[in-house]
Coordinates of C-alpha atoms in Angstrom, one line a residue:
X661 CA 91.8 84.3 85.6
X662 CA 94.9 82.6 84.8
X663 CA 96.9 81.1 87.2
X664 CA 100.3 82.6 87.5
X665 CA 103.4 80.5 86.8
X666 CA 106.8 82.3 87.4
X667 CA 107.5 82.0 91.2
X668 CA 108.4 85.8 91.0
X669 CA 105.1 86.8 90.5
X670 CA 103.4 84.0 92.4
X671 CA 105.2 85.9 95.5
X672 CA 105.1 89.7 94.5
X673 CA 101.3 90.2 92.7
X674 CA 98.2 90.7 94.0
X675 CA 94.8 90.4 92.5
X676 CA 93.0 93.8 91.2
X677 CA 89.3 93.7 90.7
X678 CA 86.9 95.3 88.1
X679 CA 83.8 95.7 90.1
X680 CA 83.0 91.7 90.6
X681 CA 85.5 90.1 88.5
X682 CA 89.7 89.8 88.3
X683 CA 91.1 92.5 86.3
X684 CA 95.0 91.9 86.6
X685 CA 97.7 91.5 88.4
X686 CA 99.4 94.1 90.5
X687 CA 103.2 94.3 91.1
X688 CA 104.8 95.0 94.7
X689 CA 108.2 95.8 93.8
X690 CA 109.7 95.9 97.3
X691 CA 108.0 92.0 97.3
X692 CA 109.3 91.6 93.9
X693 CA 113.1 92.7 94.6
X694 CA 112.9 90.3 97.4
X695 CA 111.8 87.3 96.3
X696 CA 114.1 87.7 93.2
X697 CA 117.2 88.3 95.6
X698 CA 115.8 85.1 97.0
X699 CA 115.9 83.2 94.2
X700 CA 119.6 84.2 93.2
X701 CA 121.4 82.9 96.2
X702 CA 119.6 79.4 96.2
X703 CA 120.2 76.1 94.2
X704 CA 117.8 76.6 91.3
X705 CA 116.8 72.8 92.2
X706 CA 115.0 74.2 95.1
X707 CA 113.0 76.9 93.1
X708 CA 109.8 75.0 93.8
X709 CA 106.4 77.4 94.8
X710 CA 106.0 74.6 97.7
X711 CA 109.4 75.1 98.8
X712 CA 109.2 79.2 98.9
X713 CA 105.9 78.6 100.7
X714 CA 107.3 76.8 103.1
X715 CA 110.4 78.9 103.8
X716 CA 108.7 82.1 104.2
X717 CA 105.9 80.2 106.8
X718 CA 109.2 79.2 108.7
X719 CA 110.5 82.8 108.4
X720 CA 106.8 84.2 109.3
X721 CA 106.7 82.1 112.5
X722 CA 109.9 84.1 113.8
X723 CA 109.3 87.1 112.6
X724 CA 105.1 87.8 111.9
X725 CA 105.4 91.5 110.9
X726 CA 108.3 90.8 108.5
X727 CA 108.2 90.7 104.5
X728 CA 107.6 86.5 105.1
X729 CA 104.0 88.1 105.4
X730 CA 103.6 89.6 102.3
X731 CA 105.1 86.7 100.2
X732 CA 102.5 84.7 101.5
X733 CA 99.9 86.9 101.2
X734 CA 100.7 87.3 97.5
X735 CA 101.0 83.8 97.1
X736 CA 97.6 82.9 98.0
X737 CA 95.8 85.5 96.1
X738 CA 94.6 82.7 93.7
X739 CA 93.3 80.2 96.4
X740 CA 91.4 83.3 98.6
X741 CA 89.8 84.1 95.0
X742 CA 88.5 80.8 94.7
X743 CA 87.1 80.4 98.0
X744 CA 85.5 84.0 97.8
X745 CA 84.1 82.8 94.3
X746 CA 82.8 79.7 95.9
X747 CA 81.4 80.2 99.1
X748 CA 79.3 82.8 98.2
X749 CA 77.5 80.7 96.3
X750 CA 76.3 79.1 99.1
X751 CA 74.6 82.6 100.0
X752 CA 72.1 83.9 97.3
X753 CA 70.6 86.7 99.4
X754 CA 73.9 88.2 100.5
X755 CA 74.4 91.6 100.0
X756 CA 78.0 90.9 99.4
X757 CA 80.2 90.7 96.1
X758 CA 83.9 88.4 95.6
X759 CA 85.8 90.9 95.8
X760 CA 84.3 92.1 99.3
X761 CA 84.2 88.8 100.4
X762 CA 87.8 88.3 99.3
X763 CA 88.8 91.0 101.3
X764 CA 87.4 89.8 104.0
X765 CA 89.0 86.2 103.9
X766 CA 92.5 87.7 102.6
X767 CA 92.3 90.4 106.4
X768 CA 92.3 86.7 108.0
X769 CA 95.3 85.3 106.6
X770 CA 97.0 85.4 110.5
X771 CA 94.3 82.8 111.0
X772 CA 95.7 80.3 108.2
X773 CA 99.2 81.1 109.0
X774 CA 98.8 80.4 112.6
X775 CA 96.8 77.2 112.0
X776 CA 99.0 75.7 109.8
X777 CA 101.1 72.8 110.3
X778 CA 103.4 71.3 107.4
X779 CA 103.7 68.6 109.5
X780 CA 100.1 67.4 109.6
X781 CA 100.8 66.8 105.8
X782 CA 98.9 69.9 104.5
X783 CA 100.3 71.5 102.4
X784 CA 99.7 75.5 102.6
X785 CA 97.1 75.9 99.5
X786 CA 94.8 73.3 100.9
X787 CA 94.8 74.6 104.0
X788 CA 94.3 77.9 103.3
X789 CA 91.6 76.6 101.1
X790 CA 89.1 75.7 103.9
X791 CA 90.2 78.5 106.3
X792 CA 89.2 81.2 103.7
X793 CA 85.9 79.3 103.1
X794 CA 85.1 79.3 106.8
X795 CA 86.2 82.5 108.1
X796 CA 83.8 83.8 104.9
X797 CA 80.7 81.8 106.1
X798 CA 81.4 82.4 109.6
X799 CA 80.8 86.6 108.5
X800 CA 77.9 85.6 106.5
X801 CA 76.3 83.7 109.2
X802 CA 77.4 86.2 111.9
X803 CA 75.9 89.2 109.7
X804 CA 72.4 86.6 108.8
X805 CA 72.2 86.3 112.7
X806 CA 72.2 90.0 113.4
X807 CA 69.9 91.2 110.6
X808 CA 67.2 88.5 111.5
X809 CA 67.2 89.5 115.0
X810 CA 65.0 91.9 116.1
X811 CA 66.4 95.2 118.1
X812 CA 65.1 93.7 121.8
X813 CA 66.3 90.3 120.7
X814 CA 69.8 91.5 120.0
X815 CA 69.9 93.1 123.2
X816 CA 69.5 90.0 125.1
X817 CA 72.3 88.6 123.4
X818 CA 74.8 90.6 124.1
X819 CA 77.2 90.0 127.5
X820 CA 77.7 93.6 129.3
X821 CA 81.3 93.7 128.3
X822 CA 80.3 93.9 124.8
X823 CA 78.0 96.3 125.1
X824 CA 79.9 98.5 126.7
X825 CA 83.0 98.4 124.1
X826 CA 80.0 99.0 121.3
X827 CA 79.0 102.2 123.5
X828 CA 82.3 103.0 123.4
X829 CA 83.3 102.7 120.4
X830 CA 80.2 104.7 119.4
X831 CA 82.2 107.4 120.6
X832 CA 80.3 108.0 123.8
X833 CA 82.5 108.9 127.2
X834 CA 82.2 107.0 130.1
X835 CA 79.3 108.8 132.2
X836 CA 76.7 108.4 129.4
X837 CA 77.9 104.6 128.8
X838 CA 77.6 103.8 132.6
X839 CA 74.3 105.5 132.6
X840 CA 72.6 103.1 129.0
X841 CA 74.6 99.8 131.0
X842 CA 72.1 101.0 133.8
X843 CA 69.3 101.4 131.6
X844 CA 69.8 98.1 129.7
X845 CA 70.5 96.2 132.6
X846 CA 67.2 97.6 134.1
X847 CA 65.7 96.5 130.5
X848 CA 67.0 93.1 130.8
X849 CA 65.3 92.7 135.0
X850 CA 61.8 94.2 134.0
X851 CA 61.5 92.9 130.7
X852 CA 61.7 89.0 130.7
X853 CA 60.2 86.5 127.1
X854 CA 57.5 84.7 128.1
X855 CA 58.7 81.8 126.4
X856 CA 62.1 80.6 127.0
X857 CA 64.3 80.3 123.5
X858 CA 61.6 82.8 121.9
X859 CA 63.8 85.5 122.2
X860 CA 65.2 85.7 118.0
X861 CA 62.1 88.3 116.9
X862 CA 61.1 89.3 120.5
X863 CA 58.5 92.6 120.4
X864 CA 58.9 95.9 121.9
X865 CA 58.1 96.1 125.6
X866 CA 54.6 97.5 126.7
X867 CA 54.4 101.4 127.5
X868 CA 53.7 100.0 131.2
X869 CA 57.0 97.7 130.9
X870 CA 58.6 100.8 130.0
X871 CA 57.5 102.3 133.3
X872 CA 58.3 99.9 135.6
X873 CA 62.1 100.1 133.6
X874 CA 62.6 104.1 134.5
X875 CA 61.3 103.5 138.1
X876 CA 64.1 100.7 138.7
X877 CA 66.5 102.9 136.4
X878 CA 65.8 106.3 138.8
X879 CA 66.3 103.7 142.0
X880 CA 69.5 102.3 141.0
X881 CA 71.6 105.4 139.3
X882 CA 71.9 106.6 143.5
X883 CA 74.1 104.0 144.2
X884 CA 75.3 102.5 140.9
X885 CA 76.4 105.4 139.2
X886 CA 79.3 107.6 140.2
X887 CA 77.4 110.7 139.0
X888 CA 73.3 109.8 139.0
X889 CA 72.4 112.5 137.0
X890 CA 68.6 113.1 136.7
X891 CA 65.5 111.5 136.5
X892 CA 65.0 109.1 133.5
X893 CA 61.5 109.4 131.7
X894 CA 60.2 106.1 130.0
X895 CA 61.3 108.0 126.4
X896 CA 64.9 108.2 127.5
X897 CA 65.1 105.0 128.4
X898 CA 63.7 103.7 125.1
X899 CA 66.2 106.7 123.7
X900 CA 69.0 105.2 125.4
X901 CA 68.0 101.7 124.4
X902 CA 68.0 102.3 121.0
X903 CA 71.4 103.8 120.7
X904 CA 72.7 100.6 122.4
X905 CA 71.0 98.9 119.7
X906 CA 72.4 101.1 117.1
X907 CA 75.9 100.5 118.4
X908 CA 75.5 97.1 119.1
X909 CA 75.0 96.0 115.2
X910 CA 77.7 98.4 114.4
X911 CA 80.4 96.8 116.4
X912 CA 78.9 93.2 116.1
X913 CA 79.4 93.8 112.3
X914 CA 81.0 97.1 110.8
X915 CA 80.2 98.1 107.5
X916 CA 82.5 96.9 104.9
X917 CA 83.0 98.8 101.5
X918 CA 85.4 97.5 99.0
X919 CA 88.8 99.3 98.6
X920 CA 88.0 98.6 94.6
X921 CA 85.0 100.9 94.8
X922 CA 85.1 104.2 92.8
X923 CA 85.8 107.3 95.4
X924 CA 82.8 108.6 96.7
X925 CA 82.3 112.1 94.4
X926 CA 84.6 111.5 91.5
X927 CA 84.1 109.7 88.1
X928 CA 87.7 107.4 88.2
X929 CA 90.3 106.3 90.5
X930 CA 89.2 103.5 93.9
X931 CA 89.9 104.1 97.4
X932 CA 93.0 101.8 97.3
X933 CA 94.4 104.4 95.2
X934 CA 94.4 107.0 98.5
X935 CA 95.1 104.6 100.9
X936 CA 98.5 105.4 102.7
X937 CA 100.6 103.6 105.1
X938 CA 103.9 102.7 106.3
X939 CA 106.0 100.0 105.0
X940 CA 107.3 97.7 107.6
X941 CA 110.7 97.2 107.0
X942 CA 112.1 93.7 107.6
X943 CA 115.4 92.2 108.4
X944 CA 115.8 90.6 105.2
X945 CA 115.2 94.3 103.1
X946 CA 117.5 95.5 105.8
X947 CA 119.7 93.2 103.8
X948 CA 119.1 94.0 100.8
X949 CA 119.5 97.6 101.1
X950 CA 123.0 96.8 102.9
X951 CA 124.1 94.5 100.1
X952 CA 123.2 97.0 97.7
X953 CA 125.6 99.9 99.1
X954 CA 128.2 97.0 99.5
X955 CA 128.1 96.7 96.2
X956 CA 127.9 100.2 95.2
X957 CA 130.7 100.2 97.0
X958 CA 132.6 97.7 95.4
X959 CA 131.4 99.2 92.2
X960 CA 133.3 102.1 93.0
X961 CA 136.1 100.9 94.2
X962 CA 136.5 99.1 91.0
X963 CA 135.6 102.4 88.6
X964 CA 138.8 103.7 90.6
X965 CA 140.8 101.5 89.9
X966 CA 140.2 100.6 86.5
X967 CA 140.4 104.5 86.0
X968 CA 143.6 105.3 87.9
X969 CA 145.5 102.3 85.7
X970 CA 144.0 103.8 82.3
X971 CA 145.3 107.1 83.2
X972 CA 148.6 105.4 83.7
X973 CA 148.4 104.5 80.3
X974 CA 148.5 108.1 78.7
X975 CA 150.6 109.9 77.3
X976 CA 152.7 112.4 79.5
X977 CA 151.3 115.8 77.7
X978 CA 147.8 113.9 78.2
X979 CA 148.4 113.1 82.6
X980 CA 149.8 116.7 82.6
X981 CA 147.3 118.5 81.1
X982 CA 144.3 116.4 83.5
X983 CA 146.4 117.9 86.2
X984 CA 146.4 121.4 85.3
X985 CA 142.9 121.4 84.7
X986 CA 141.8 119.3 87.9
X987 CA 144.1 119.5 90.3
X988 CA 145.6 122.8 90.3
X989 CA 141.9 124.0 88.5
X990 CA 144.0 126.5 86.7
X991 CA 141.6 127.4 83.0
X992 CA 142.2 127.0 79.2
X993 CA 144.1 129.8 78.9
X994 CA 145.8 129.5 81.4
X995 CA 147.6 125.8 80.6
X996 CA 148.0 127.7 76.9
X997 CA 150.0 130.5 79.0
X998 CA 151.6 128.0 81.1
X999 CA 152.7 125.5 78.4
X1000 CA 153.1 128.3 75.4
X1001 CA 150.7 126.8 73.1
X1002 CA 147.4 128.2 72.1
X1003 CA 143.5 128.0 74.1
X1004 CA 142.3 126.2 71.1
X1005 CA 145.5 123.5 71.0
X1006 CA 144.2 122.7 74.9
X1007 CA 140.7 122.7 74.6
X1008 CA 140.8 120.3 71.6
X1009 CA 143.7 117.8 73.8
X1010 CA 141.5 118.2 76.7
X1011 CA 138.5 117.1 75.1
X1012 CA 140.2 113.9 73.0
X1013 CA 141.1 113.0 76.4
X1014 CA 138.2 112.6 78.0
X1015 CA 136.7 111.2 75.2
X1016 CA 139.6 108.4 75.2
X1017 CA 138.6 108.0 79.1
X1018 CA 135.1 108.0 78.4
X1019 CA 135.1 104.9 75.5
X1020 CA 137.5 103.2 77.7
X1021 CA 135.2 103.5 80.8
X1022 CA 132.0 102.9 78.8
X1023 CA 133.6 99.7 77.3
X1024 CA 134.6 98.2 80.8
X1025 CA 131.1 99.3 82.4
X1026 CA 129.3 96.9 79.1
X1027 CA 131.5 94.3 80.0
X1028 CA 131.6 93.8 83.8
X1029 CA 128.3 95.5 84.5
X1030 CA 126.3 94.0 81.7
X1031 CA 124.6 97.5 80.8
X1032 CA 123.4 98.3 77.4
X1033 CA 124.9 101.3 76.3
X1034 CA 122.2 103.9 75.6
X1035 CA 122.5 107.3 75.1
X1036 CA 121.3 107.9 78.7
X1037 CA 123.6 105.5 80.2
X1038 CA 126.6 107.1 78.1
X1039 CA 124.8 110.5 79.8
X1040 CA 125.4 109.1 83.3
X1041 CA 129.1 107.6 82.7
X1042 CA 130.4 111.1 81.1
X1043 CA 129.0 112.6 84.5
X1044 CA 130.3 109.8 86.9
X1045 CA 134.1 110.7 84.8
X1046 CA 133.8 114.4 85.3
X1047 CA 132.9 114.1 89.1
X1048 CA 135.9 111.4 89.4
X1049 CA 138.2 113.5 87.7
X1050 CA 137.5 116.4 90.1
X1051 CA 137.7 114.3 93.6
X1052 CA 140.5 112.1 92.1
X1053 CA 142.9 115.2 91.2
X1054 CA 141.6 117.2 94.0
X1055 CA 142.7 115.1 96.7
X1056 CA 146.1 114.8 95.6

């Protein structure tokens, strides 16, 4: 992968992957208008990466959710690559690839922002270069921890209020989760290691041990639960155990698939490529949108002008006839009637007219505007001159 130079792209492109590896670089245009209307209001002395860095953390600190965000993320594509590259290394059996890894350090980047400090004499890069690297061993070691644990090991671990929002966010309502916290507390009384600290690969409990559970389980739900429901059995308790279990590991460590994967069923296109979401607008495209209709508006204002004083220019016959035809709207024929000449004499001054309007037009649109003039462009003026023409005469 080479490293990207132009500070336009070091704050508007993101890395794609190809499976494992970089592939290119993606453009965010609204990121890529931004940092370009950036750049053309600043000294060009100042156009340092370190400098842009720096002024979109400041910005980022005021405003989290605004484009700052972006910019930054962009700009530390590179170093998150790196660190994914790097520190899984360091983890030969893990089931996970760079580009999953990346994913996971990049969805952390509040973390680095948030931690760093110009003033400790960081600078953002480095910084960022060690957060990424932990935050990816801390998920490697987290997800290690879980899988070596054994299912009665990993319950003991757990504090109740986790276990409840994993029961929740199984899906389960209320009832049935106050009903496995009864259960699993009941677990946790009856069933005690025999050896303190053994507790990483601790067995399943005895069928007696399982007995003694239900019968403290059946006590407690008549004054623990709001709605005690019936008798437990030994099974449902084991039942109910092992969904906790289930939904423990789930929420402890979710399931992460790669937004480069192929789509599940079809032979091309990645999950990215469906993902859909709403763009946060920030003050500063709030900006840019209102300094583009001021200068639409200028832009106008100057096409009137320049057009009113070529008109000016014409030639009596030439004003006249733009007036039949636009302002009163009368027809061909009917400026031939009116001035005693012929359709044919009209249609062909009416047309050199425009066509003198139109050169002149193009020409001063080439020379203030800087716009090459293509066919399509030309296309476009000669419709902007018709639709002028028609509001100009028509509201006199």
């Amino acid at each position: 992968m080479l490293p990207r130079k132009d500070t336009v792209e070091i704050f508007s492109t993101f890395i794609q992957f190809d499976y494992d590896r970089f592939s290119n670089w993606a453009t965010d245009a609204r990121l890529r208008r931004s940092i370009k209307q950036s750049l053309a209001q600043t000294d060009n002395t100042v156009n340092s990466d370190n400098f842009w860095a720096l002024y979109w953390h400041q910005i980022w600190q005021v405003q989290p959710t605004s484009i700052a965000k972006g910019h930054l993320a962009a700009y530390l594509q590179e170093v998150c690559f790196w660190s994914a590259q790097k520190t899984i290394g360091g983890f030969n059996s893990s089931q996970y690839t760079v580009s999953d890894c990346f994913q996971l350090a990049i969805a952390g980047i509040d973390k680095v922002l948030k931690g760093f400090d110009p003033e400790r004499g960081f600078n953002l890069k480095s910084y960022a270069s060690i957060t990424f690297g932990n935050l990816i061993r801390e998920l490697l070691r987290q997800k290690r921890e879980i899988d070596i644990c054994s299912d009665w090991s990993l319950l003991r671990k757990l504090s109740q209020k986790r276990m409840g929002e994993a029961l929740m966010g199984a899906g389960l309502d209320s009832r049935v989760v106050d009903s496995y916290i009864l259960a699993w507390n009941c677990w946790k009384t009856i069933y005690v290691p025999e050896r303190e600290g053994a507790t990483r690969r601790l067995p399943k409990p005895e069928a007696e041990t399982w007995i003694a559970i239900a019968l403290l389980y059946n006590q407690e739900r008549q004054t623990q639960l709001k709605q005690p429901g019936n008798q437990a059995t030994p099974e449902n308790i084991e039942k109910w155990l092992s969904i906790c279990v289930k939904a423990a590991r789930t929420d402890l460590f979710p399931s992460v698939t790669s937004i480069n994967q192929p789509k599940p069923g079809y032979d091309s296109g990645e999950i990215v490529d469906s993902l859909v979401g709403d763009i946060e607008e920030s003050l500063l495209t709030e900006i840019i949108v209102a300094e583009d209709a001021q200068q639409r508006s200028q832009q106008q204002t100057d096409i009137h002008g320049f057009l009113t004083k070529t008109i000016s220019t014409l030639k009596a016959d030439e004003q006249k006839l733009l007036e039949l035809y636009y302002a009163q709207q009368l027809k061909q024929a009917e400026i031939a009637q009116a001035l005693n000449t012929q359709q044919y004499t009209i249609s062909r001054k009416l047309s050199k007219t425009r066509k003198q309007l139109l050169k002149s037009l193009a020409q001063w649109t080439q020379e203030k505007m800087h716009i090459s003039l293509t066919s399509d462009v030309l296309e476009n003026i000669s419709s902007l001159l018709e639709e002028w023409l028609s509001s100009h005469y028509g509201n006199q």
